[in-house]
């Protein structure tokens, strides 16, 4: 009997064509997929994961083990503490799934949106489970095409200007200040329209994309002074129509 394995597989940002050949091989090796379902409208994301399995493992033959993804509790005590608490509860849920559904010598897999290295907690969660010592397994991570790469490709642009640095950050951080030392800033997880803080700056250009790689993709590019309001209205309408939004943007200060 071989070692028990957990494969963490980046599946791209929504387009089944963005799954790498290595990821397809991993999808076809897995005995069981662990799905953490988000409540309500984000259920659509689970359907997209199933569409990726249907596209790349057409023969089926795998098992699905599902659980509700614990919700993050927004507390007074601060962002870091809330994330640590959420991560621990996710580890509890994932460990339980593995105990119940992964037999010794089998391979279990987590499908991770985009690339597992970028704003995703599954690698840390699996590390935490291993550190607890209750289960013994090997871990393999497969890179995926992140929404950042998908956005840049879709907009036909690079992320950095010649020889320059690029910073990937969150709406929460951008709202505080434009990061030091960079002219190119990629913003993810922005629930607060942080780009509006720079909407008067004539030197800033934006490439904005929502649901990139999916049938609902929306792209808006242009000088931020001209398109900021269009982006604000479009994301508000999209959020209302679908009930959720995933968008990423590149802000570029021209040198
Ligand atoms: C929890 S992070 C996961 C990022 C993911 N690991 C990646 O590599 O793209 C979720 C954020 O990713 C971005 N995102 C994910 N999928 C997207 C998509 N299809 N289009 C635009 N942005 C997306 C959004 O900024 C969203 O708030």
Tab-separated table of C-alpha atoms and ligand atoms in Angstrom:
chain	number	residue	atom	x	y	z
A	1	UNK	CA	0.000	0.000	0.000
A	2	UNK	CA	1.358	3.413	-0.968
A	3	UNK	CA	1.361	6.494	1.218
A	4	UNK	CA	-1.856	8.350	1.913
A	5	UNK	CA	-1.782	11.595	-0.071
A	6	UNK	CA	-3.520	14.906	-0.117
A	7	UNK	CA	-3.250	16.831	-3.371
A	8	UNK	CA	-4.026	20.538	-3.392
A	9	UNK	CA	-4.951	21.328	-6.973
A	10	UNK	CA	-5.151	24.825	-8.453
A	11	UNK	CA	-8.007	24.763	-10.962
A	12	UNK	CA	-7.754	28.245	-12.462
A	13	UNK	CA	-10.200	31.088	-12.046
A	14	UNK	CA	-13.239	29.494	-13.684
A	15	UNK	CA	-12.375	28.466	-17.244
A	16	UNK	CA	-12.015	24.652	-17.540
A	17	UNK	CA	-9.459	25.378	-20.299
A	18	UNK	CA	-7.164	26.933	-17.709
A	19	UNK	CA	-6.581	23.667	-15.827
A	20	UNK	CA	-2.981	22.541	-16.370
A	21	UNK	CA	-2.025	19.122	-17.752
A	22	UNK	CA	-0.440	18.270	-14.370
A	23	UNK	CA	-3.659	19.248	-12.608
A	24	UNK	CA	-5.712	17.062	-14.966
A	25	UNK	CA	-3.449	14.103	-14.144
A	26	UNK	CA	-3.902	14.826	-10.424
A	27	UNK	CA	-7.686	15.107	-10.821
A	28	UNK	CA	-7.704	11.668	-12.416
A	29	UNK	CA	-5.639	10.136	-9.580
A	30	UNK	CA	-7.837	11.254	-6.742
A	31	UNK	CA	-10.046	8.751	-4.942
A	32	UNK	CA	-12.010	11.441	-3.131
A	33	UNK	CA	-12.534	15.199	-3.548
A	34	UNK	CA	-13.170	17.335	-0.489
A	35	UNK	CA	-15.639	20.130	-1.214
A	36	UNK	CA	-16.149	22.968	1.242
A	37	UNK	CA	-19.473	24.481	0.256
A	38	UNK	CA	-20.134	28.137	0.783
A	39	UNK	CA	-23.659	29.157	1.735
A	40	UNK	CA	-26.290	30.803	-0.484
A	41	UNK	CA	-25.352	32.319	-3.809
A	42	UNK	CA	-21.710	31.295	-3.693
A	43	UNK	CA	-23.056	27.777	-4.141
A	44	UNK	CA	-22.533	28.554	-7.821
A	45	UNK	CA	-18.808	28.243	-7.160
A	46	UNK	CA	-19.265	24.617	-6.113
A	47	UNK	CA	-21.130	24.041	-9.365
A	48	UNK	CA	-18.148	25.447	-11.264
A	49	UNK	CA	-15.859	22.998	-9.453
A	50	UNK	CA	-18.185	20.184	-10.487
A	51	UNK	CA	-18.088	21.469	-14.096
A	52	UNK	CA	-14.301	21.223	-13.976
A	53	UNK	CA	-14.514	17.634	-12.745
A	54	UNK	CA	-17.069	16.814	-15.459
A	55	UNK	CA	-14.776	18.322	-18.120
A	56	UNK	CA	-11.565	16.631	-16.996
A	57	UNK	CA	-12.648	13.412	-15.255
A	58	UNK	CA	-15.495	12.415	-17.575
A	59	UNK	CA	-15.402	8.791	-16.448
A	60	UNK	CA	-16.218	9.741	-12.861
A	61	UNK	CA	-15.233	6.949	-10.500
A	62	UNK	CA	-14.328	9.299	-7.661
A	63	UNK	CA	-16.133	10.078	-4.419
A	64	UNK	CA	-17.195	13.492	-3.173
A	65	UNK	CA	-17.003	14.390	0.506
A	66	UNK	CA	-18.739	17.660	1.288
A	67	UNK	CA	-19.067	19.900	4.316
A	68	UNK	CA	-20.140	23.476	4.919
A	69	UNK	CA	-17.248	25.928	4.862
A	70	UNK	CA	-17.335	27.616	8.288
A	71	UNK	CA	-18.240	31.285	8.066
A	72	UNK	CA	-15.769	33.896	9.165
A	73	UNK	CA	-17.003	35.652	12.278
A	74	UNK	CA	-16.421	39.392	12.032
A	75	UNK	CA	-15.408	40.332	15.549
A	76	UNK	CA	-14.380	43.499	17.358
A	77	UNK	CA	-11.063	41.850	18.210
A	78	UNK	CA	-9.538	42.421	14.790
A	79	UNK	CA	-8.945	40.956	11.386
A	80	UNK	CA	-5.924	38.762	12.252
A	81	UNK	CA	-7.695	37.059	15.138
A	82	UNK	CA	-10.855	36.477	13.094
A	83	UNK	CA	-8.821	34.854	10.299
A	84	UNK	CA	-6.901	32.641	12.763
A	85	UNK	CA	-10.171	31.489	14.321
A	86	UNK	CA	-11.674	30.801	10.880
A	87	UNK	CA	-8.578	28.859	9.835
A	88	UNK	CA	-8.798	26.678	12.942
A	89	UNK	CA	-12.466	25.905	12.313
A	90	UNK	CA	-11.690	25.107	8.664
A	91	UNK	CA	-8.937	22.733	9.859
A	92	UNK	CA	-11.460	21.027	12.182
A	93	UNK	CA	-13.907	20.518	9.300
A	94	UNK	CA	-11.261	19.317	6.826
A	95	UNK	CA	-9.667	16.959	9.346
A	96	UNK	CA	-13.065	15.419	10.048
A	97	UNK	CA	-13.690	14.959	6.301
A	98	UNK	CA	-10.334	13.215	5.978
A	99	UNK	CA	-10.957	10.976	9.003
A	100	UNK	CA	-14.339	9.920	7.636
A	101	UNK	CA	-13.623	9.664	3.910
A	102	UNK	CA	-9.921	9.042	3.239
A	103	UNK	CA	-8.772	5.467	3.733
A	104	UNK	CA	-5.062	4.661	4.341
A	105	UNK	CA	-3.179	4.567	1.018
A	106	UNK	CA	-5.789	6.653	-0.804
A	107	UNK	CA	-5.434	10.070	-2.426
A	108	UNK	CA	-7.724	12.912	-1.424
A	109	UNK	CA	-7.838	16.255	-3.215
A	110	UNK	CA	-8.857	19.821	-2.544
A	111	UNK	CA	-9.734	21.897	-5.616
A	112	UNK	CA	-8.505	25.422	-5.092
A	113	UNK	CA	-9.779	28.398	-7.008
A	114	UNK	CA	-7.052	30.045	-9.106
A	115	UNK	CA	-3.632	29.287	-7.672
A	116	UNK	CA	-3.299	27.823	-4.150
A	117	UNK	CA	-0.439	30.211	-3.280
A	118	UNK	CA	-2.503	33.374	-3.545
A	119	UNK	CA	-5.006	34.416	-0.873
A	120	UNK	CA	-6.096	30.894	-0.122
A	121	UNK	CA	-5.827	29.116	3.213
A	122	UNK	CA	-5.954	25.435	2.210
A	123	UNK	CA	-2.160	24.955	2.224
A	124	UNK	CA	-1.984	26.370	5.771
A	125	UNK	CA	-5.040	24.408	6.860
A	126	UNK	CA	-3.544	21.122	5.610
A	127	UNK	CA	-0.219	22.006	7.302
A	128	UNK	CA	-2.125	22.589	10.550
A	129	UNK	CA	-3.887	19.218	10.241
A	130	UNK	CA	-0.562	17.467	9.710
A	131	UNK	CA	0.935	19.262	12.691
A	132	UNK	CA	-1.882	17.984	14.926
A	133	UNK	CA	-0.482	14.477	14.338
A	134	UNK	CA	-3.781	12.586	14.235
A	135	UNK	CA	-3.419	11.749	10.533
A	136	UNK	CA	-0.355	10.739	8.546
A	137	UNK	CA	-0.241	11.788	4.881
A	138	UNK	CA	1.962	13.337	2.185
A	139	UNK	CA	1.023	16.624	0.551
A	140	UNK	CA	1.464	17.655	-3.083
A	141	UNK	CA	0.513	21.118	-4.381
A	142	UNK	CA	-0.285	21.800	-8.034
A	143	UNK	CA	-0.068	25.388	-9.308
A	144	UNK	CA	-3.059	26.870	-11.085
A	145	UNK	CA	-3.699	29.928	-13.215
A	146	UNK	CA	-4.610	32.660	-10.755
A	147	UNK	CA	-7.272	35.249	-11.438
A	148	UNK	CA	-4.380	37.721	-11.610
A	149	UNK	CA	-2.723	35.923	-14.535
A	150	UNK	CA	-6.104	35.357	-16.176
A	151	UNK	CA	-6.933	39.077	-15.903
A	152	UNK	CA	-3.571	40.180	-17.336
A	153	UNK	CA	-3.924	37.766	-20.256
A	154	UNK	CA	-7.507	38.791	-20.921
A	155	UNK	CA	-6.477	42.458	-20.981
A	156	UNK	CA	-3.400	41.702	-23.118
A	157	UNK	CA	-1.090	43.381	-20.632
A	158	UNK	CA	1.848	42.661	-18.361
A	159	UNK	CA	1.635	43.050	-14.603
A	160	UNK	CA	4.795	45.131	-14.295
A	161	UNK	CA	6.283	47.916	-16.381
A	162	UNK	CA	9.845	47.454	-17.681
A	163	UNK	CA	12.095	46.392	-14.781
A	164	UNK	CA	9.502	47.516	-12.248
A	165	UNK	CA	7.960	45.795	-9.256
A	166	UNK	CA	4.324	44.822	-8.841
A	167	UNK	CA	2.502	44.381	-5.571
A	168	UNK	CA	-0.493	42.110	-5.060
A	169	UNK	CA	-2.640	43.386	-2.245
A	170	UNK	CA	-6.162	43.634	-0.875
A	171	UNK	CA	-8.816	46.335	-1.064
A	172	UNK	CA	-8.493	46.729	2.710
A	173	UNK	CA	-4.799	47.635	2.369
A	174	UNK	CA	-5.130	49.796	-0.736
A	175	UNK	CA	-7.765	51.850	1.012
A	176	UNK	CA	-5.118	52.903	3.553
A	177	UNK	CA	-2.512	54.013	0.985
A	178	UNK	CA	-0.956	53.300	-2.404
A	179	UNK	CA	1.939	50.912	-1.570
A	180	UNK	CA	5.434	52.438	-1.459
A	181	UNK	CA	7.910	51.735	-4.239
A	182	UNK	CA	5.551	50.295	-6.863
A	183	UNK	CA	3.767	51.725	-9.869
A	184	UNK	CA	1.698	48.590	-10.474
A	185	UNK	CA	-0.740	47.279	-7.897
A	186	UNK	CA	-2.981	44.225	-8.282
A	187	UNK	CA	-5.965	44.330	-5.967
A	188	UNK	CA	-7.974	41.308	-4.812
A	189	UNK	CA	-10.642	40.807	-2.173
A	190	UNK	CA	-11.943	44.360	-2.504
A	191	UNK	CA	-15.409	44.679	-1.021
A	192	UNK	CA	-15.060	48.416	-0.526
A	193	UNK	CA	-14.305	50.011	-3.936
A	194	UNK	CA	-10.799	51.001	-2.769
A	195	UNK	CA	-9.844	52.199	-6.287
A	196	UNK	CA	-12.193	55.167	-5.794
A	197	UNK	CA	-9.525	56.720	-3.533
A	198	UNK	CA	-7.403	57.250	-6.662
A	199	UNK	CA	-10.190	58.168	-9.077
A	200	UNK	CA	-8.984	61.763	-9.382
A	201	UNK	CA	-5.396	60.823	-10.252
A	202	UNK	CA	-4.862	61.459	-13.986
A	203	UNK	CA	-1.790	59.165	-14.094
A	204	UNK	CA	-3.601	55.980	-13.026
A	205	UNK	CA	-4.848	53.432	-15.561
A	206	UNK	CA	-7.019	50.451	-14.556
A	207	UNK	CA	-7.662	46.957	-15.915
A	208	UNK	CA	-10.666	45.566	-14.015
A	209	UNK	CA	-12.203	42.109	-14.468
A	210	UNK	CA	-15.067	40.306	-12.762
A	211	UNK	CA	-15.813	36.559	-13.080
A	212	UNK	CA	-12.739	36.362	-15.352
A	213	UNK	CA	-12.659	33.130	-17.335
A	214	UNK	CA	-16.339	32.346	-16.774
A	215	UNK	CA	-19.373	32.879	-19.000
A	216	UNK	CA	-20.226	35.994	-16.943
A	217	UNK	CA	-16.866	37.700	-17.452
A	218	UNK	CA	-16.889	41.517	-17.490
A	219	UNK	CA	-13.790	43.568	-18.340
A	220	UNK	CA	-13.360	47.340	-18.125
A	221	UNK	CA	-10.052	49.051	-18.949
A	222	UNK	CA	-9.096	52.698	-19.245
A	223	UNK	CA	-7.902	55.800	-17.417
A	224	UNK	CA	-9.270	55.537	-13.888
A	225	UNK	CA	-10.591	59.121	-14.016
A	226	UNK	CA	-12.838	58.041	-16.922
A	227	UNK	CA	-13.951	54.539	-15.906
A	228	UNK	CA	-14.037	54.528	-12.073
A	229	UNK	CA	-17.736	55.322	-11.905
A	230	UNK	CA	-18.534	52.759	-14.618
A	231	UNK	CA	-16.678	50.108	-12.590
A	232	UNK	CA	-18.499	51.085	-9.397
A	233	UNK	CA	-21.916	50.855	-11.078
A	234	UNK	CA	-21.065	47.635	-12.938
A	235	UNK	CA	-19.836	45.812	-9.840
A	236	UNK	CA	-22.823	46.954	-7.806
A	237	UNK	CA	-25.245	45.725	-10.457
A	238	UNK	CA	-23.340	42.439	-10.929
A	239	UNK	CA	-23.341	41.835	-7.181
A	240	UNK	CA	-27.076	42.431	-7.035
A	241	UNK	CA	-27.861	40.310	-10.113
A	242	UNK	CA	-25.761	37.283	-9.114
A	243	UNK	CA	-25.693	37.710	-5.351
A	244	UNK	CA	-21.864	37.557	-5.261
A	245	UNK	CA	-18.927	38.955	-7.147
A	246	UNK	CA	-15.279	38.026	-7.617
A	247	UNK	CA	-13.257	40.773	-9.215
A	248	UNK	CA	-9.609	41.703	-9.502
A	249	UNK	CA	-7.965	44.799	-10.907
A	250	UNK	CA	-4.589	46.176	-11.876
A	251	UNK	CA	-3.920	49.848	-11.109
A	252	UNK	CA	-1.010	51.196	-13.152
A	253	UNK	CA	0.631	54.523	-12.474
A	254	UNK	CA	2.264	55.546	-15.726
A	255	UNK	CA	5.952	56.388	-15.359
B	1	LIG	C1	-9.934	34.036	-1.719
B	1	LIG	S1	-9.192	34.850	-3.072
B	1	LIG	C2	-8.684	33.509	-4.045
B	1	LIG	C3	-7.678	33.877	-5.109
B	1	LIG	C4	-7.268	32.690	-5.956
B	1	LIG	N1	-6.461	31.751	-5.199
B	1	LIG	C5	-6.516	33.097	-7.224
B	1	LIG	O1	-5.377	32.616	-7.430
B	1	LIG	O2	-7.085	33.825	-8.026
B	1	LIG	C6	-10.644	35.435	-3.877
B	1	LIG	C7	-10.335	36.652	-4.724
B	1	LIG	O3	-9.744	36.237	-5.929
B	1	LIG	C8	-10.158	37.062	-6.988
B	1	LIG	N2	-10.804	36.203	-8.000
B	1	LIG	C9	-10.962	34.873	-7.931
B	1	LIG	N3	-11.521	34.397	-9.044
B	1	LIG	C10	-11.738	35.460	-9.845
B	1	LIG	C11	-12.268	35.606	-11.141
B	1	LIG	N4	-12.724	34.557	-11.848
B	1	LIG	N5	-12.318	36.853	-11.676
B	1	LIG	C12	-11.843	37.908	-10.990
B	1	LIG	N6	-11.328	37.821	-9.770
B	1	LIG	C13	-11.274	36.618	-9.187
B	1	LIG	C14	-11.076	38.117	-6.389
B	1	LIG	O4	-10.291	39.247	-6.060
B	1	LIG	C15	-11.566	37.441	-5.154
B	1	LIG	O5	-11.962	38.391	-4.182
